[in-house]
XYZ file of C-alpha atoms in Angstrom:
170
model
C 11.181 32.743 -10.991
C 11.574 29.457 -9.187
C 10.632 26.351 -11.107
C 7.460 24.816 -9.641
C 7.009 21.974 -12.117
C 7.855 18.342 -11.781
C 6.239 15.187 -10.587
C 4.243 15.130 -7.400
C 3.547 12.024 -5.394
C -0.190 12.180 -6.115
C -0.330 13.815 -9.529
C -1.977 11.848 -12.275
C -3.420 8.396 -11.981
C -1.619 6.122 -9.573
C 0.000 2.988 -10.903
C -2.335 0.027 -10.648
C -0.376 -2.869 -9.214
C -2.785 -5.344 -10.836
C -2.368 -4.083 -14.403
C -0.433 -5.752 -17.195
C 1.768 -2.666 -17.456
C 2.755 -2.973 -13.795
C 3.482 -6.658 -14.366
C 5.735 -5.709 -17.266
C 7.584 -3.207 -15.063
C 7.715 -5.845 -12.302
C 5.787 -3.616 -9.889
C 4.430 -5.785 -7.146
C 2.650 -4.883 -3.962
C 4.511 -5.663 -0.766
C 2.182 -7.988 1.112
C 1.725 -7.225 4.800
C 0.297 -9.859 7.164
C -3.207 -9.086 8.417
C -2.193 -10.464 11.822
C 0.278 -7.617 12.297
C 3.871 -7.536 13.462
C 4.820 -9.423 16.611
C 8.552 -8.784 16.867
C 10.601 -6.315 18.877
C 10.449 -2.624 18.042
C 12.528 0.409 19.015
C 11.696 2.308 22.205
C 9.799 5.550 21.728
C 12.283 7.327 23.999
C 14.895 7.046 21.205
C 12.797 9.465 19.149
C 10.706 11.365 21.715
C 12.639 11.571 24.999
C 9.811 13.565 26.609
C 7.030 11.189 25.480
C 3.843 11.048 27.511
C 2.262 7.799 28.699
C -0.517 7.986 26.084
C 2.076 8.404 23.328
C 3.775 5.240 24.558
C 0.473 3.362 24.329
C -0.182 4.560 20.768
C 3.436 3.726 19.816
C 3.099 0.154 21.106
C -0.279 -0.250 19.399
C 1.093 1.043 16.080
C 3.949 -1.453 16.207
C 1.445 -4.331 16.318
C -0.146 -3.235 13.025
C 0.497 -4.960 9.681
C 2.422 -1.864 8.524
C 5.021 -2.428 11.247
C 6.119 -5.550 9.377
C 7.559 -3.175 6.775
C 8.584 -0.356 9.143
C 11.028 -2.616 10.967
C 12.918 -3.021 7.669
C 13.043 0.760 7.109
C 14.654 2.409 10.109
C 14.532 5.785 8.374
C 10.737 5.790 8.949
C 10.925 5.428 12.733
C 11.136 9.151 13.462
C 8.175 9.816 11.153
C 6.207 7.136 12.994
C 7.075 8.842 16.288
C 5.876 12.181 14.900
C 2.635 10.539 13.755
C 2.174 9.161 17.286
C 2.669 12.622 18.801
C 0.279 14.353 16.384
C -2.302 11.563 16.732
C -2.328 11.986 20.509
C -2.616 15.781 20.114
C -5.544 15.206 17.768
C -7.408 13.287 20.502
C -7.916 16.562 22.379
C -11.448 17.849 21.631
C -10.056 21.398 21.476
C -7.373 20.494 18.901
C -7.390 22.760 15.837
C -8.055 21.366 12.371
C -4.396 21.879 11.471
C -3.483 19.217 14.035
C -5.748 16.698 12.319
C -4.306 17.669 8.933
C -0.745 17.123 10.178
C -1.664 13.747 11.670
C -3.380 12.753 8.418
C -0.350 13.660 6.279
C 1.941 11.668 8.554
C -0.501 8.726 8.572
C -0.428 8.701 4.766
C 3.361 8.806 4.792
C 3.707 5.757 7.024
C 0.932 3.763 5.361
C -1.693 3.976 8.108
C -4.473 5.003 5.696
C -5.806 3.308 2.555
C -4.214 6.091 0.474
C -0.937 5.614 2.336
C -0.983 1.862 1.752
C -1.463 2.472 -1.956
C 1.185 5.194 -2.085
C 3.725 2.880 -0.435
C 2.746 -0.067 -2.627
C 1.610 -2.181 0.322
C -1.249 -4.630 0.503
C -2.626 -6.198 3.680
C -3.399 -9.867 3.033
C -4.706 -12.736 5.105
C -1.950 -14.978 6.409
C -3.526 -18.005 4.728
C -4.181 -16.319 1.369
C -1.525 -18.420 -0.368
C -2.909 -21.661 1.079
C -6.494 -20.992 0.019
C -7.317 -23.084 -3.114
C -10.056 -20.644 -4.203
C -7.593 -17.754 -3.995
C -5.005 -19.711 -6.007
C -7.610 -20.415 -8.705
C -8.526 -16.712 -8.892
C -4.848 -15.732 -9.097
C -4.118 -18.186 -11.909
C -7.221 -17.009 -13.811
C -6.049 -13.411 -13.424
C -2.590 -14.345 -14.713
C -4.145 -16.028 -17.756
C -6.258 -12.947 -18.498
C -3.200 -10.677 -18.176
C -1.478 -12.895 -20.721
C -4.282 -12.144 -23.192
C -3.588 -8.441 -23.382
C -1.801 -6.500 -26.063
C 1.237 -4.328 -25.412
C -0.978 -1.252 -24.935
C -2.857 -2.987 -22.108
C -6.075 -3.518 -24.075
C -7.650 -6.937 -24.064
C -7.488 -8.933 -27.254
C -10.775 -10.193 -28.640
C -11.259 -13.595 -30.113
C -11.976 -13.408 -33.800
C -13.355 -16.402 -35.598
C -11.143 -17.600 -38.402
C -12.798 -17.453 -41.805
C -14.130 -20.791 -42.852
C -13.778 -22.057 -46.372
C -16.490 -24.037 -48.032
C -15.950 -26.720 -50.518
C -18.678 -26.237 -53.047
C -19.802 -29.539 -54.441
C -21.363 -28.775 -57.814
Protein backbone atom coordinates (compact mmCIF):
# COMPACT_ATOMS: atom_id res chain seq x y z
CA UNK A 1 0.00 0.00 0.00
CA UNK A 2 1.29 3.43 -0.90
CA UNK A 3 1.63 5.90 1.93
CA UNK A 4 -0.98 8.67 1.56
CA UNK A 5 -0.22 10.58 4.75
CA UNK A 6 1.76 13.73 5.24
CA UNK A 7 1.18 17.43 5.27
CA UNK A 8 -0.99 19.06 2.66
CA UNK A 9 -0.80 22.70 1.73
CA UNK A 10 -4.29 23.41 3.09
CA UNK A 11 -4.63 20.89 5.91
CA UNK A 12 -5.25 22.28 9.34
CA UNK A 13 -5.48 25.91 10.27
CA UNK A 14 -3.27 28.21 8.25
CA UNK A 15 -0.58 30.15 10.04
CA UNK A 16 -1.81 33.59 11.04
CA UNK A 17 0.86 36.09 10.08
CA UNK A 18 -0.42 38.51 12.74
CA UNK A 19 -0.10 36.13 15.69
CA UNK A 20 2.54 36.20 18.40
CA UNK A 21 3.60 32.69 17.40
CA UNK A 22 4.27 33.84 13.83
CA UNK A 23 6.24 36.78 15.22
CA UNK A 24 8.31 34.36 17.27
CA UNK A 25 9.00 32.25 14.16
CA UNK A 26 9.74 35.47 12.24
CA UNK A 27 6.95 34.77 9.73
CA UNK A 28 6.13 37.99 7.99
CA UNK A 29 3.86 38.69 5.08
CA UNK A 30 5.55 39.87 1.91
CA UNK A 31 3.96 43.24 1.21
CA UNK A 32 2.92 43.84 -2.38
CA UNK A 33 2.23 47.38 -3.64
CA UNK A 34 -1.44 48.09 -4.35
CA UNK A 35 -0.36 50.11 -7.39
CA UNK A 36 0.96 46.98 -9.08
CA UNK A 37 4.19 46.23 -10.89
CA UNK A 38 5.41 48.66 -13.54
CA UNK A 39 8.67 47.08 -14.68
CA UNK A 40 9.57 44.89 -17.63
CA UNK A 41 8.28 41.34 -17.80
CA UNK A 42 9.13 38.30 -19.93
CA UNK A 43 7.40 37.83 -23.29
CA UNK A 44 4.59 35.30 -23.34
CA UNK A 45 6.11 33.69 -26.44
CA UNK A 46 8.92 32.31 -24.23
CA UNK A 47 6.35 30.08 -22.53
CA UNK A 48 3.51 29.78 -25.06
CA UNK A 49 4.93 30.07 -28.59
CA UNK A 50 1.46 29.59 -30.10
CA UNK A 51 -0.25 32.18 -27.86
CA UNK A 52 -3.39 33.87 -29.13
CA UNK A 53 -3.90 37.64 -29.07
CA UNK A 54 -6.32 37.45 -26.12
CA UNK A 55 -3.76 35.45 -24.13
CA UNK A 56 -1.23 38.21 -24.77
CA UNK A 57 -3.68 40.79 -23.41
CA UNK A 58 -4.35 38.77 -20.25
CA UNK A 59 -0.58 38.18 -19.82
CA UNK A 60 0.17 41.91 -20.02
CA UNK A 61 -2.70 42.72 -17.65
CA UNK A 62 -1.52 40.11 -15.12
CA UNK A 63 1.97 41.58 -15.13
CA UNK A 64 0.57 44.94 -13.98
CA UNK A 65 -0.96 43.37 -10.86
CA UNK A 66 0.54 43.69 -7.36
CA UNK A 67 1.42 39.97 -7.47
CA UNK A 68 3.79 40.59 -10.39
CA UNK A 69 6.04 42.50 -8.00
CA UNK A 70 6.85 39.12 -6.46
CA UNK A 71 6.64 37.02 -9.65
CA UNK A 72 9.51 38.93 -11.23
CA UNK A 73 11.74 37.71 -8.38
CA UNK A 74 10.65 34.08 -8.88
CA UNK A 75 11.32 33.07 -12.47
CA UNK A 76 10.25 29.51 -11.71
CA UNK A 77 6.63 30.78 -11.52
CA UNK A 78 6.56 32.25 -15.03
CA UNK A 79 5.45 29.05 -16.76
CA UNK A 80 2.67 28.58 -14.19
CA UNK A 81 1.54 32.15 -14.83
CA UNK A 82 1.47 31.39 -18.56
CA UNK A 83 -0.63 28.28 -17.91
CA UNK A 84 -3.02 30.34 -15.77
CA UNK A 85 -3.33 32.83 -18.64
CA UNK A 86 -4.17 30.04 -21.10
CA UNK A 87 -6.75 28.40 -18.82
CA UNK A 88 -8.28 31.78 -17.90
CA UNK A 89 -8.81 32.60 -21.58
CA UNK A 90 -10.30 29.12 -22.16
CA UNK A 91 -12.63 29.75 -19.23
CA UNK A 92 -14.00 32.88 -20.94
CA UNK A 93 -15.75 30.66 -23.49
CA UNK A 94 -19.42 30.28 -22.45
CA UNK A 95 -19.29 26.62 -23.52
CA UNK A 96 -16.22 25.85 -21.36
CA UNK A 97 -16.69 22.84 -19.07
CA UNK A 98 -16.52 23.20 -15.30
CA UNK A 99 -13.17 21.40 -15.29
CA UNK A 100 -11.67 24.35 -17.18
CA UNK A 101 -12.79 26.74 -14.45
CA UNK A 102 -11.43 24.38 -11.79
CA UNK A 103 -8.03 24.24 -13.50
CA UNK A 104 -7.91 28.03 -13.83
CA UNK A 105 -8.88 28.39 -10.17
CA UNK A 106 -6.13 26.02 -8.97
CA UNK A 107 -3.54 27.88 -11.03
CA UNK A 108 -4.85 31.25 -9.79
CA UNK A 109 -4.40 30.05 -6.20
CA UNK A 110 -0.89 28.87 -6.98
CA UNK A 111 0.24 32.23 -8.34
CA UNK A 112 -1.54 34.31 -5.70
CA UNK A 113 -4.34 35.74 -7.85
CA UNK A 114 -7.06 34.86 -5.31
CA UNK A 115 -7.44 35.78 -1.63
CA UNK A 116 -6.67 32.15 -0.72
CA UNK A 117 -3.62 32.23 -2.98
CA UNK A 118 -2.35 35.45 -1.42
CA UNK A 119 -2.65 33.86 2.01
CA UNK A 120 -1.06 30.60 0.89
CA UNK A 121 1.94 32.48 -0.53
CA UNK A 122 2.21 34.73 2.51
CA UNK A 123 1.56 37.90 0.51
CA UNK A 124 -0.32 41.00 1.55
CA UNK A 125 -1.40 43.82 -0.76
CA UNK A 126 -0.84 47.15 0.98
CA UNK A 127 -1.31 50.78 0.04
CA UNK A 128 1.90 52.42 -1.12
CA UNK A 129 1.59 55.08 1.58
CA UNK A 130 0.74 52.68 4.43
CA UNK A 131 4.10 53.27 6.12
CA UNK A 132 3.74 57.06 5.89
CA UNK A 133 0.26 57.15 7.40
CA UNK A 134 0.49 58.29 11.07
CA UNK A 135 -2.79 56.53 11.98
CA UNK A 136 -1.46 53.28 10.53
CA UNK A 137 1.82 53.66 12.46
CA UNK A 138 -0.13 54.20 15.69
CA UNK A 139 -2.21 51.06 15.06
CA UNK A 140 0.94 49.05 14.28
CA UNK A 141 2.71 50.17 17.45
CA UNK A 142 -0.41 49.40 19.53
CA UNK A 143 -0.54 45.93 17.97
CA UNK A 144 3.14 45.37 18.77
CA UNK A 145 2.53 46.38 22.40
CA UNK A 146 -0.40 43.97 22.68
CA UNK A 147 1.68 41.14 21.18
CA UNK A 148 4.28 41.84 23.84
CA UNK A 149 1.64 41.20 26.52
CA UNK A 150 1.07 37.59 25.57
CA UNK A 151 2.36 34.47 27.24
CA UNK A 152 4.43 31.84 25.45
CA UNK A 153 1.28 29.85 24.61
CA UNK A 154 -0.18 32.85 22.77
CA UNK A 155 -2.83 33.64 25.39
CA UNK A 156 -3.17 37.18 26.59
CA UNK A 157 -2.04 37.94 30.11
CA UNK A 158 -4.57 39.59 32.39
CA UNK A 159 -3.75 42.34 34.78
CA UNK A 160 -4.13 41.21 38.35
CA UNK A 161 -4.25 43.75 41.12
CA UNK A 162 -1.50 43.31 43.66
CA UNK A 163 -2.77 42.58 47.15
CA UNK A 164 -2.81 45.66 49.29
CA UNK A 165 -1.71 45.59 52.88
CA UNK A 166 -3.44 47.64 55.50
CA UNK A 167 -1.80 49.12 58.46
CA UNK A 168 -4.27 48.68 61.25
CA UNK A 169 -4.09 51.55 63.66
CA UNK A 170 -5.48 50.24 66.94
